[in-house]
Coordinates of C-alpha atoms in Angstrom, one line a residue:
Chain U
V1 CA 1.7 -1.8 8.0
T2 CA 4.0 1.0 6.3
G3 CA 7.3 0.1 8.0
L4 CA 8.9 -2.4 10.3
E5 CA 12.2 -2.3 12.3
V6 CA 13.4 -5.7 12.5
V7 CA 16.5 -7.7 13.7
V8 CA 18.0 -10.2 11.1
P9 CA 20.5 -12.9 11.9
P10 CA 23.1 -12.9 13.2
G11 CA 22.0 -9.5 14.8
E12 CA 21.6 -6.6 12.3
L13 CA 19.0 -3.9 12.8
L14 CA 17.2 -3.0 9.6
R15 CA 14.5 -0.5 9.0
L16 CA 12.1 -1.5 6.1
G17 CA 9.8 1.3 5.1
G18 CA 8.8 3.5 7.8
P19 CA 5.9 6.3 8.1
L20 CA 5.9 6.4 4.3
R21 CA 2.7 5.8 2.2
K22 CA 4.7 4.8 -0.9
D23 CA 8.0 3.1 -1.6
V24 CA 8.9 1.1 -4.8
A25 CA 12.8 1.1 -4.3
S26 CA 13.7 -2.3 -3.2
Y27 CA 12.0 -5.7 -3.6
D28 CA 9.3 -5.6 -0.8
L29 CA 11.4 -7.0 2.0
K30 CA 8.7 -5.6 4.5
R31 CA 6.1 -7.8 3.0
L32 CA 8.4 -11.0 3.4
I33 CA 8.6 -10.2 7.1
I34 CA 4.9 -9.9 7.6
G35 CA 3.4 -13.4 7.9
S36 CA 6.7 -14.9 8.2
E37 CA 5.9 -16.5 11.6
G38 CA 9.1 -15.4 13.3
T39 CA 11.2 -17.5 10.9
L40 CA 12.9 -14.6 9.1
A41 CA 13.3 -11.8 11.5
I42 CA 12.4 -10.4 14.8
V43 CA 10.1 -7.5 14.7
T44 CA 11.2 -4.7 17.2
A45 CA 8.9 -1.9 16.0
A46 CA 6.2 -1.2 13.4
W47 CA 4.7 1.8 11.7
L48 CA 1.0 1.4 11.1
R49 CA -1.6 3.5 9.3
L50 CA -4.7 3.5 11.1
V51 CA -8.1 4.2 9.7
P52 CA -10.9 5.9 11.6
T53 CA -13.5 3.9 13.4
P54 CA -16.7 4.0 11.4
E55 CA -19.4 6.4 13.0
S56 CA -22.2 3.7 13.0
S57 CA -22.8 0.1 12.1
Q58 CA -25.6 -2.3 11.7
T59 CA -25.6 -6.0 12.6
I60 CA -27.7 -8.4 10.4
L61 CA -28.2 -12.0 11.1
A62 CA -30.2 -14.1 8.5
G63 CA -31.2 -17.9 8.7
Y64 CA -31.8 -20.0 5.7
P65 CA -33.2 -23.6 5.2
D66 CA -30.2 -25.1 3.6
L67 CA -26.8 -24.5 2.3
S68 CA -27.7 -23.6 -1.3
S69 CA -30.1 -20.9 -0.3
G70 CA -27.7 -19.3 2.0
I71 CA -24.9 -19.3 -0.2
E72 CA -27.1 -17.8 -2.8
A73 CA -27.9 -14.9 -0.4
I74 CA -23.9 -14.4 0.1
E75 CA -23.3 -14.3 -3.5
T76 CA -26.0 -11.8 -4.0
V77 CA -24.3 -9.5 -1.5
V78 CA -21.0 -9.8 -3.0
G79 CA -22.3 -9.9 -6.5
S80 CA -23.9 -6.7 -5.9
G81 CA -20.7 -4.9 -5.1
L82 CA -22.1 -4.2 -1.4
E83 CA -18.9 -3.3 0.7
V84 CA -19.9 -4.9 4.0
A85 CA -17.6 -4.8 6.9
T86 CA -18.2 -8.4 7.9
L87 CA -19.7 -11.2 6.0
E88 CA -19.7 -14.4 8.1
Y89 CA -21.5 -17.7 7.8
L90 CA -22.4 -20.9 10.3
D91 CA -23.4 -24.1 8.6
Q92 CA -25.8 -26.6 9.9
G93 CA -23.3 -28.3 12.1
A94 CA -22.2 -25.1 13.8
L95 CA -25.8 -23.9 14.2
A96 CA -26.5 -27.1 16.0
A97 CA -23.8 -26.5 18.5
A98 CA -24.6 -22.9 19.1
P99 CA -27.1 -21.8 21.6
P100 CA -30.5 -21.4 19.9
V101 CA -31.2 -18.0 21.2
F102 CA -31.4 -16.2 17.8
L103 CA -33.1 -18.8 15.8
G104 CA -36.7 -18.6 17.1
G105 CA -35.9 -21.4 19.7
S106 CA -35.5 -24.0 17.1
N107 CA -32.0 -25.0 15.6
G108 CA -33.9 -27.5 13.6
V109 CA -35.3 -25.2 11.4
A110 CA -32.3 -22.8 10.1
R111 CA -29.6 -25.0 8.6
F112 CA -27.5 -22.3 7.6
A113 CA -26.9 -18.5 9.0
V114 CA -25.3 -15.3 7.6
L115 CA -24.0 -12.7 9.9
C116 CA -23.2 -9.4 8.2
Q117 CA -22.2 -5.9 9.5
A118 CA -22.7 -2.7 7.3
D119 CA -20.8 0.4 8.7
G120 CA -20.1 4.1 7.7
S121 CA -21.6 7.3 8.5
P122 CA -25.4 7.0 9.6
E123 CA -26.5 7.8 6.2
E124 CA -24.2 5.3 4.6
T125 CA -25.1 2.7 7.2
R126 CA -28.7 3.1 6.6
A127 CA -28.6 2.8 2.8
L128 CA -26.1 -0.1 2.8
T129 CA -28.3 -2.1 5.3
E130 CA -31.3 -1.4 3.0
S131 CA -29.5 -3.0 0.1
V132 CA -28.1 -5.8 2.1
L133 CA -31.4 -6.5 3.4
E134 CA -32.6 -6.7 -0.1
A135 CA -30.2 -9.2 -0.9
L136 CA -30.5 -11.2 2.2
T137 CA -34.2 -11.3 2.8
P138 CA -35.7 -13.5 -0.4
N139 CA -34.8 -17.1 0.9
A140 CA -34.3 -16.3 4.6
L141 CA -36.5 -18.0 7.2
F142 CA -35.7 -15.1 9.6
V143 CA -33.7 -11.9 9.5
H144 CA -32.7 -10.3 12.8
T145 CA -31.5 -6.6 12.8
P146 CA -30.6 -5.6 16.4
T147 CA -30.5 -2.0 17.2
R148 CA -30.1 -1.8 21.0
D149 CA -26.4 -2.0 22.0
D150 CA -26.8 -5.0 24.3
D151 CA -28.8 -6.7 21.6
V152 CA -25.9 -6.3 19.1
A153 CA -23.4 -7.4 21.7
S154 CA -25.2 -10.5 22.6
V155 CA -25.4 -11.4 18.7
W156 CA -21.4 -11.1 18.8
R157 CA -21.0 -13.0 22.2
W158 CA -23.0 -15.7 20.5
R159 CA -20.9 -15.8 17.3
E160 CA -17.6 -15.7 19.5
G161 CA -18.7 -18.4 21.8
L162 CA -18.9 -20.8 18.8
T163 CA -15.7 -22.4 19.3
A164 CA -16.3 -23.3 22.7
A165 CA -19.9 -24.6 21.9
V166 CA -18.6 -26.6 19.1
T167 CA -15.7 -28.1 21.2
A168 CA -17.9 -28.9 24.0
Q169 CA -19.9 -31.3 22.0
H170 CA -17.2 -34.2 21.9
G171 CA -14.5 -32.5 24.2
G172 CA -12.1 -31.9 21.5
K173 CA -11.7 -30.7 17.8
V174 CA -9.4 -30.5 14.9
S175 CA -9.9 -27.0 13.2
E176 CA -8.3 -25.6 10.0
D177 CA -8.4 -22.3 8.0
I178 CA -8.4 -23.1 4.5
V179 CA -9.1 -20.4 2.0
V180 CA -10.9 -21.1 -1.5
P181 CA -11.9 -18.8 -4.4
F182 CA -15.0 -17.0 -3.3
D183 CA -17.2 -19.1 -6.0
K184 CA -16.0 -22.4 -4.4
L185 CA -17.2 -21.3 -1.1
S186 CA -20.3 -23.8 -1.3
D187 CA -18.0 -26.9 -2.4
A188 CA -15.6 -26.2 0.6
I189 CA -18.2 -26.2 3.0
A190 CA -20.1 -29.4 1.7
G191 CA -16.7 -31.0 1.2
T192 CA -15.9 -30.5 4.8
V193 CA -18.9 -32.3 6.0
A194 CA -18.4 -35.0 3.3
I195 CA -14.7 -35.7 4.5
G196 CA -16.1 -35.9 8.1
E197 CA -18.7 -38.7 7.0
R198 CA -16.1 -40.5 5.0
L199 CA -13.9 -40.8 8.1
G200 CA -16.8 -41.3 10.8
L201 CA -16.3 -37.8 12.4
P202 CA -18.9 -35.3 12.9
A203 CA -18.0 -32.0 10.8
C204 CA -19.0 -28.5 10.7
S205 CA -17.6 -25.2 9.5
W206 CA -18.2 -21.6 10.0
G207 CA -15.9 -18.5 8.9
H208 CA -15.5 -15.3 6.7
A209 CA -17.5 -16.1 3.6
G210 CA -16.7 -12.7 2.2
D211 CA -13.1 -13.9 2.1
G212 CA -13.7 -17.5 1.1
N213 CA -11.9 -18.4 4.4
I214 CA -13.6 -21.3 6.4
H215 CA -12.8 -22.7 9.6
S216 CA -13.4 -26.5 8.7
T217 CA -13.7 -28.5 12.1
F218 CA -13.8 -32.1 12.8
L219 CA -15.1 -33.1 16.3
I220 CA -13.2 -35.9 18.4
N221 CA -12.8 -37.4 21.9
R222 CA -9.1 -36.9 22.6
A223 CA -9.1 -40.0 24.7
K224 CA -9.6 -42.1 21.3
P225 CA -6.5 -42.6 19.4
D226 CA -8.5 -43.8 16.4
Q227 CA -10.3 -40.4 16.4
I228 CA -7.3 -38.5 16.6
W229 CA -5.8 -40.6 13.7
A230 CA -9.0 -39.9 11.8
A231 CA -9.0 -36.2 12.3
E232 CA -5.2 -36.1 11.0
Q233 CA -6.4 -37.9 7.9
A234 CA -9.3 -35.4 7.5
A235 CA -6.9 -32.2 7.9
A236 CA -4.9 -34.1 4.9
D237 CA -7.9 -34.4 2.7
L238 CA -9.1 -31.0 3.6
F239 CA -5.9 -29.3 2.4
Q240 CA -5.8 -31.4 -0.7
L241 CA -9.7 -30.1 -1.2
A242 CA -8.4 -26.6 -0.7
L243 CA -5.7 -27.1 -3.2
S244 CA -7.8 -28.9 -5.7
L245 CA -10.2 -25.9 -5.6
G246 CA -7.4 -23.5 -6.2
G247 CA -7.2 -22.4 -2.7
S248 CA -4.6 -22.2 0.2
I249 CA -3.9 -24.2 3.2
S250 CA -4.1 -21.2 5.7
G251 CA -5.9 -17.6 5.4
E252 CA -4.9 -16.6 8.9
H253 CA -3.2 -19.0 11.4
G254 CA -0.1 -19.8 9.3
V255 CA 1.8 -23.1 8.8
G256 CA 3.6 -23.6 12.2
L257 CA 4.3 -27.3 12.7
V258 CA 0.8 -28.6 12.0
K259 CA 0.8 -28.0 8.3
S260 CA 4.3 -29.2 7.9
G261 CA 4.8 -30.6 4.5
Y262 CA 1.6 -29.3 2.8
L263 CA 3.5 -25.8 1.7
A264 CA 5.4 -27.8 -0.6
R265 CA 2.4 -29.1 -2.5
Q266 CA 0.8 -25.8 -2.5
L267 CA 3.8 -24.1 -4.1
G268 CA 5.2 -26.6 -6.2
A269 CA 8.8 -27.5 -6.5
R270 CA 10.2 -24.5 -7.6
G271 CA 7.8 -22.3 -5.6
F272 CA 9.0 -24.2 -2.5
Q273 CA 12.6 -23.9 -3.4
L274 CA 12.1 -20.0 -3.6
H275 CA 10.4 -20.1 -0.4
T276 CA 13.0 -22.1 1.6
G277 CA 15.8 -20.1 -0.3
I278 CA 14.4 -17.0 1.3
K279 CA 14.6 -18.6 4.8
Q280 CA 18.1 -19.6 4.0
L281 CA 19.1 -16.1 2.9
F282 CA 17.8 -14.3 6.0
D283 CA 18.6 -17.0 8.5
P284 CA 21.5 -19.3 7.2
K285 CA 21.9 -21.0 10.5
G286 CA 18.4 -21.8 11.1
L287 CA 18.4 -19.8 14.4
L288 CA 14.7 -18.3 14.1
N289 CA 11.8 -20.4 14.9
P290 CA 13.3 -23.6 13.5
N291 CA 11.3 -26.2 11.7
K292 CA 8.2 -23.7 11.3
K293 CA 6.7 -22.9 8.0
V294 CA 8.0 -25.4 5.7
Chain B
V1 CA -3.4 -7.9 -6.9
T2 CA -4.6 -11.1 -5.4
G3 CA -2.6 -13.3 -7.6
L4 CA 0.1 -13.5 -10.2
E5 CA 1.0 -16.2 -12.8
V6 CA 4.6 -15.8 -13.4
V7 CA 7.6 -17.5 -15.4
V8 CA 10.8 -17.6 -13.2
P9 CA 14.1 -18.6 -14.8
P10 CA 15.0 -20.9 -16.4
G11 CA 11.4 -21.2 -17.5
E12 CA 9.2 -22.5 -14.7
L13 CA 5.6 -21.3 -14.6
L14 CA 4.3 -20.7 -11.0
R15 CA 1.0 -19.6 -9.7
L16 CA 1.4 -17.0 -6.6
G17 CA -2.0 -16.4 -4.9
G18 CA -5.1 -16.3 -7.4
P19 CA -8.4 -15.3 -7.0
L20 CA -8.0 -15.4 -3.3
R21 CA -8.7 -12.8 -0.7
K22 CA -6.6 -14.1 2.1
D23 CA -3.4 -16.4 1.9
V24 CA -0.6 -16.4 4.6
A25 CA 0.8 -20.1 3.7
S26 CA 4.0 -19.2 2.3
Y27 CA 6.5 -16.0 2.4
D28 CA 4.6 -13.4 0.3
L29 CA 6.4 -14.3 -3.1
K30 CA 3.7 -12.3 -5.1
R31 CA 4.6 -9.1 -3.4
L32 CA 8.2 -9.8 -4.0
I33 CA 7.3 -9.9 -7.8
I34 CA 5.2 -6.7 -7.8
G35 CA 7.5 -3.8 -8.4
S36 CA 10.5 -5.9 -9.2
E37 CA 10.7 -4.1 -12.4
G38 CA 11.0 -7.6 -14.4
T39 CA 14.4 -8.4 -12.8
L40 CA 12.9 -11.4 -10.9
A41 CA 10.2 -12.9 -13.2
I42 CA 7.9 -12.5 -16.2
V43 CA 4.4 -11.9 -15.4
T44 CA 2.0 -13.9 -17.8
A45 CA -1.4 -13.2 -15.9
A46 CA -2.7 -11.2 -12.8
W47 CA -5.7 -11.5 -10.6
L48 CA -7.1 -8.1 -9.6
R49 CA -9.6 -7.1 -7.1
L50 CA -11.5 -4.1 -8.6
V51 CA -13.6 -1.6 -6.6
P52 CA -16.6 0.3 -7.9
T53 CA -16.1 3.5 -9.5
P54 CA -17.4 6.2 -7.0
E55 CA -20.8 7.6 -8.0
S56 CA -19.8 11.2 -7.7
S57 CA -16.9 13.2 -7.3
Q58 CA -15.8 17.0 -6.6
T59 CA -12.7 18.6 -7.7
I60 CA -11.3 21.5 -5.4
L61 CA -8.3 23.7 -6.6
A62 CA -7.0 26.3 -3.9
G63 CA -4.3 28.8 -4.3
Y64 CA -2.0 30.2 -1.6
P65 CA 0.4 33.2 -0.9
D66 CA 3.3 30.8 -0.1
L67 CA 4.6 27.3 0.7
S68 CA 3.8 27.6 4.5
S69 CA 0.1 28.5 4.2
G70 CA -0.4 25.8 1.5
I71 CA 1.6 23.0 3.6
E72 CA -0.7 24.1 6.5
A73 CA -3.9 23.7 4.5
I74 CA -2.7 20.2 3.4
E75 CA -1.8 19.3 7.0
T76 CA -5.3 20.3 8.0
V77 CA -6.9 18.1 5.7
V78 CA -5.0 15.0 6.5
G79 CA -4.8 15.8 10.2
S80 CA -8.7 15.9 10.2
G81 CA -8.8 12.5 9.0
L82 CA -10.5 13.5 5.7
E83 CA -10.3 10.6 3.3
V84 CA -9.8 12.6 0.0
A85 CA -9.3 10.6 -3.3
T86 CA -6.5 13.0 -4.5
L87 CA -4.5 15.6 -2.7
E88 CA -2.0 17.0 -5.0
Y89 CA 0.1 20.2 -4.8
L90 CA 2.0 22.6 -7.3
D91 CA 4.6 24.7 -5.9
Q92 CA 5.7 28.2 -6.9
G93 CA 7.8 27.0 -10.1
A94 CA 5.4 24.7 -11.3
L95 CA 2.7 27.2 -11.1
A96 CA 5.0 29.8 -13.0
A97 CA 5.3 27.2 -15.8
A98 CA 1.7 26.3 -15.9
P99 CA -0.9 28.2 -18.1
P100 CA -2.4 30.9 -15.6
V101 CA -6.1 30.0 -16.4
F102 CA -7.0 29.0 -13.0
L103 CA -5.2 31.6 -11.0
G104 CA -7.3 34.7 -11.7
G105 CA -5.1 35.6 -14.7
S106 CA -1.9 36.2 -12.5
N107 CA 0.4 33.4 -11.6
G108 CA 2.4 36.1 -9.8
V109 CA -0.4 35.9 -6.9
A110 CA -0.5 32.4 -5.8
R111 CA 2.7 30.5 -5.0
F112 CA 1.5 27.3 -4.1
A113 CA -1.8 25.4 -5.1
V114 CA -3.5 22.4 -3.7
L115 CA -5.6 20.2 -6.0
C116 CA -8.0 17.9 -4.0
Q117 CA -10.7 15.5 -5.1
A118 CA -13.6 14.3 -2.9
D119 CA -15.5 11.3 -3.9
G120 CA -18.2 8.8 -3.0
S121 CA -21.8 8.6 -2.9
P122 CA -23.6 12.0 -3.8
E123 CA -24.2 12.7 0.1
E124 CA -20.7 11.7 1.1
T125 CA -19.2 13.7 -1.9
R126 CA -21.3 16.8 -0.5
A127 CA -20.3 16.2 3.1
L128 CA -16.6 15.5 2.4
T129 CA -16.3 18.6 0.1
E130 CA -17.8 20.8 2.7
S131 CA -15.1 19.6 5.4
V132 CA -12.4 19.8 2.9
L133 CA -13.5 23.5 2.2
E134 CA -13.3 24.1 5.7
A135 CA -9.8 22.9 6.0
L136 CA -8.5 24.6 2.6
T137 CA -10.2 28.0 2.9
P138 CA -8.8 29.9 5.8
N139 CA -5.4 30.7 4.2
A140 CA -6.2 30.7 0.6
L141 CA -6.2 33.3 -2.1
F142 CA -8.9 31.6 -4.0
V143 CA -10.9 28.3 -4.0
H144 CA -12.1 26.9 -7.4
T145 CA -15.0 24.3 -7.1
P146 CA -15.7 23.5 -10.8
T147 CA -19.0 21.6 -11.2
R148 CA -19.7 21.4 -15.0
D149 CA -18.0 18.3 -16.7
D150 CA -16.1 20.4 -19.0
D151 CA -14.7 22.8 -16.3
V152 CA -13.6 19.6 -14.2
A153 CA -12.0 18.1 -17.2
S154 CA -9.9 21.4 -18.1
V155 CA -8.7 21.6 -14.5
W156 CA -7.2 17.9 -14.9
R157 CA -6.0 18.7 -18.2
W158 CA -4.1 21.7 -16.7
R159 CA -2.7 19.5 -14.1
E160 CA -1.6 16.7 -16.7
G161 CA -0.1 19.2 -19.2
L162 CA 2.3 20.3 -16.3
T163 CA 5.2 18.1 -17.2
A164 CA 5.3 19.4 -20.7
A165 CA 4.8 23.0 -19.6
V166 CA 7.7 22.7 -17.3
T167 CA 9.8 20.9 -19.8
A168 CA 9.2 23.4 -22.5
Q169 CA 10.7 26.4 -20.4
H170 CA 14.2 25.2 -20.9
G171 CA 14.0 22.3 -23.3
G172 CA 14.9 19.7 -20.8
K173 CA 14.4 18.4 -17.4
V174 CA 15.7 15.8 -14.8
S175 CA 12.8 14.8 -12.7
E176 CA 12.8 12.3 -9.6
D177 CA 10.0 11.0 -7.4
I178 CA 11.2 10.8 -3.9
V179 CA 9.2 10.1 -0.9
V180 CA 9.3 11.5 2.6
P181 CA 7.3 11.1 5.6
F182 CA 4.1 13.2 5.5
D183 CA 5.4 15.6 8.1
K184 CA 8.6 16.4 6.1
L185 CA 6.7 17.4 3.0
S186 CA 7.7 21.1 3.4
D187 CA 11.4 20.2 3.9
A188 CA 11.3 18.3 0.7
I189 CA 9.7 20.9 -1.4
A190 CA 11.8 23.8 0.0
G191 CA 15.0 21.4 0.0
T192 CA 14.4 20.9 -3.8
V193 CA 14.6 24.7 -4.6
A194 CA 17.7 24.9 -2.4
I195 CA 19.6 22.3 -4.4
G196 CA 18.7 24.0 -7.7
E197 CA 19.8 27.1 -6.4
R198 CA 23.2 25.9 -5.1
L199 CA 23.7 24.2 -8.4
G200 CA 22.5 27.0 -10.6
L201 CA 19.5 25.3 -11.8
P202 CA 15.8 26.5 -11.9
A203 CA 14.1 23.8 -9.8
C204 CA 10.5 23.3 -8.8
S205 CA 8.3 20.5 -7.9
W206 CA 4.5 19.2 -7.8
G207 CA 3.0 15.7 -6.9
H208 CA 1.1 13.8 -4.3
A209 CA 1.1 15.7 -1.3
G210 CA -1.0 13.3 0.6
D211 CA 1.5 10.5 -0.1
G212 CA 4.7 12.4 0.6
N213 CA 5.6 11.6 -3.0
I214 CA 7.0 14.7 -4.7
H215 CA 8.4 15.2 -8.4
S216 CA 11.4 17.2 -7.8
T217 CA 12.4 18.7 -11.2
F218 CA 15.5 20.5 -12.2
L219 CA 15.4 22.4 -15.7
I220 CA 18.1 22.1 -18.1
N221 CA 19.2 22.9 -21.6
R222 CA 20.4 19.3 -22.9
A223 CA 22.8 21.1 -25.2
K224 CA 24.8 22.2 -22.3
P225 CA 27.0 19.5 -20.7
D226 CA 27.7 21.6 -17.7
Q227 CA 23.9 21.7 -16.9
I228 CA 23.5 17.8 -17.4
W229 CA 26.4 17.5 -15.1
A230 CA 24.8 19.8 -12.5
A231 CA 21.5 17.9 -12.7
E232 CA 23.3 14.7 -11.9
Q233 CA 24.6 16.2 -8.9
A234 CA 21.1 17.7 -8.1
A235 CA 19.6 14.2 -8.2
A236 CA 22.4 13.0 -6.1
D237 CA 21.7 15.5 -3.5
L238 CA 17.9 15.1 -3.8
F239 CA 18.3 11.3 -3.1
Q240 CA 20.5 12.2 -0.1
L241 CA 18.0 14.7 1.1
A242 CA 15.1 12.0 0.9
L243 CA 17.2 9.5 2.9
S244 CA 18.1 12.0 5.5
L245 CA 14.4 12.7 6.0
G246 CA 13.6 9.1 6.5
G247 CA 12.1 8.8 3.1
S248 CA 12.8 6.5 -0.2
I249 CA 14.4 7.4 -3.3
S250 CA 11.4 6.3 -5.3
G251 CA 7.7 6.2 -4.8
E252 CA 6.4 5.2 -8.3
H253 CA 9.0 5.0 -11.0
G254 CA 11.3 2.4 -9.5
V255 CA 15.1 2.3 -9.6
G256 CA 16.0 1.2 -13.3
L257 CA 19.5 2.3 -14.2
V258 CA 19.3 5.9 -13.4
K259 CA 19.2 5.3 -9.7
S260 CA 21.8 2.6 -9.7
G261 CA 24.0 2.8 -6.5
Y262 CA 21.4 4.6 -4.4
L263 CA 19.4 1.7 -3.3
A264 CA 22.4 0.5 -1.1
R265 CA 22.5 3.6 0.6
Q266 CA 18.9 3.4 1.3
L267 CA 19.0 -0.2 2.4
G268 CA 22.1 -0.4 4.3
A269 CA 24.7 -3.1 3.9
R270 CA 22.7 -6.3 5.2
G271 CA 19.5 -4.9 3.7
F272 CA 21.1 -4.5 0.2
Q273 CA 22.7 -8.2 0.7
L274 CA 19.0 -9.5 1.3
H275 CA 17.8 -7.6 -1.9
T276 CA 20.6 -9.0 -4.2
G277 CA 20.4 -12.2 -2.7
I278 CA 16.7 -12.5 -3.7
K279 CA 17.7 -11.5 -7.2
Q280 CA 20.2 -14.3 -7.1
L281 CA 17.7 -16.7 -5.9
F282 CA 15.0 -16.0 -8.6
D283 CA 17.5 -15.3 -11.3
P284 CA 20.9 -17.0 -10.7
K285 CA 22.1 -16.4 -14.2
G286 CA 21.1 -12.9 -14.3
L287 CA 19.0 -13.3 -17.4
L288 CA 16.0 -10.8 -16.4
N289 CA 16.6 -7.1 -17.0
P290 CA 20.2 -7.1 -16.1
N291 CA 21.8 -4.4 -14.2
K292 CA 18.5 -2.8 -13.3
K293 CA 17.2 -2.2 -9.6
V294 CA 20.4 -2.6 -7.8

């Protein structure tokens, strides 16, 4: 995003940036608006800098016997400086919910999976795929490298169907999107399962391993109030886990109403005062998306 | 920059972000600090995400008979989606000041030069260089593609010595770093020379063509007060030109004291009120780098 046109309360039109590649004149007002969840301004136009679609890409799906061998493979990819476009994972519980099509017919075997995408020019994709396979193969139970378009599409359909497959198990779920430093990924994945065990809820996670951004999920039956209560406790424990690992309560989804109250813990007293002061500065009457993102 | 540790007045330590690749929890306080010229907080630590040095690179220097043919070449590079690492230019006045070593011994011939760098793996560099040469060659008087390390180094020494070479002409200069939308680059370069002519000052520019960020420079003798006065007028006219082209008063150098008063024109009344409100919020007693960046 190189620029935004916004309306700020009570009704002034501002242009912040524009079709510009550099601008260090004012404080970065544009960046304040991005991710503000509609609480500071209403965006009426945006200038975007687009990058060309890569010429080619290769999808790679690898299965591992346990969490630690899978994490080791992911750390080898990142530690080798391999700039992959996608570096996703599915833990044991997520794999158990997903259809077993890519796992040799037996979900019982692979207890962790890594889903990776290399892209670039055809030569770059080939070279990068080779290096990624070198990093992913040593501990793997299987490595799947689809080349036909429909085989590639069915891997991504399988991944994209995961939320529905997990939810279907008990009819409901509570899912969060915490972030942790990359070297704490294993703690966050194991910690999610441990929180679920403590509260009597099946738990699993999957997500964006390369970003340290994990979708921790607790399965519930929404007809049972005690399970809803337990899931709320689980979310609270999870946010505490993310913060204790030096992370963030949200990598993508934002704060909204659901995470109300947790932002103050992440920011500390003075940081939260600066956060709410910015809201007050832009929107002193609290007109825009009230009670969100605090 | 993925995270900052800062001290905010009167003396609280805050950690904004950290070794995290994603974080959408709070308003982007980290980005407010970056580029704030020490007016909001004192940075005591930073987390950076480093990218590997490219394996190889190729420097390309091309000369053109005039501004319009040089701009056409630059637009062809950018318009073809060629992702070069560097895309610099030197206008007629800048070339006249620079030693004529790369211009076939005659600065009088080339009145515009483009300096470009392609990098990546050896194959990528080769392929990108080929495409860049295709874009740069048609109108060029000469194209220089040094391959020996010392030849490459001497091109960059030549470029880096430009500020000193330009200053040496009259003993002093006033130089700004406005930004304009990429398609207004030619207007900004010609406009710089026109402002100088109007005020009786030799003027030239060079800079980061790919970013629309140009170092407009007016040559003066600092012993002559009328020239200092004229240079101040020239800078004012230049900021006005940048804003009228939809640009910014600064792409790299910031506002400091020198550009005092121009930020309000760029931001408008409400934008400037938000800008100064943020200063007030972070530093209500005005302790940090007072009177700067306003």
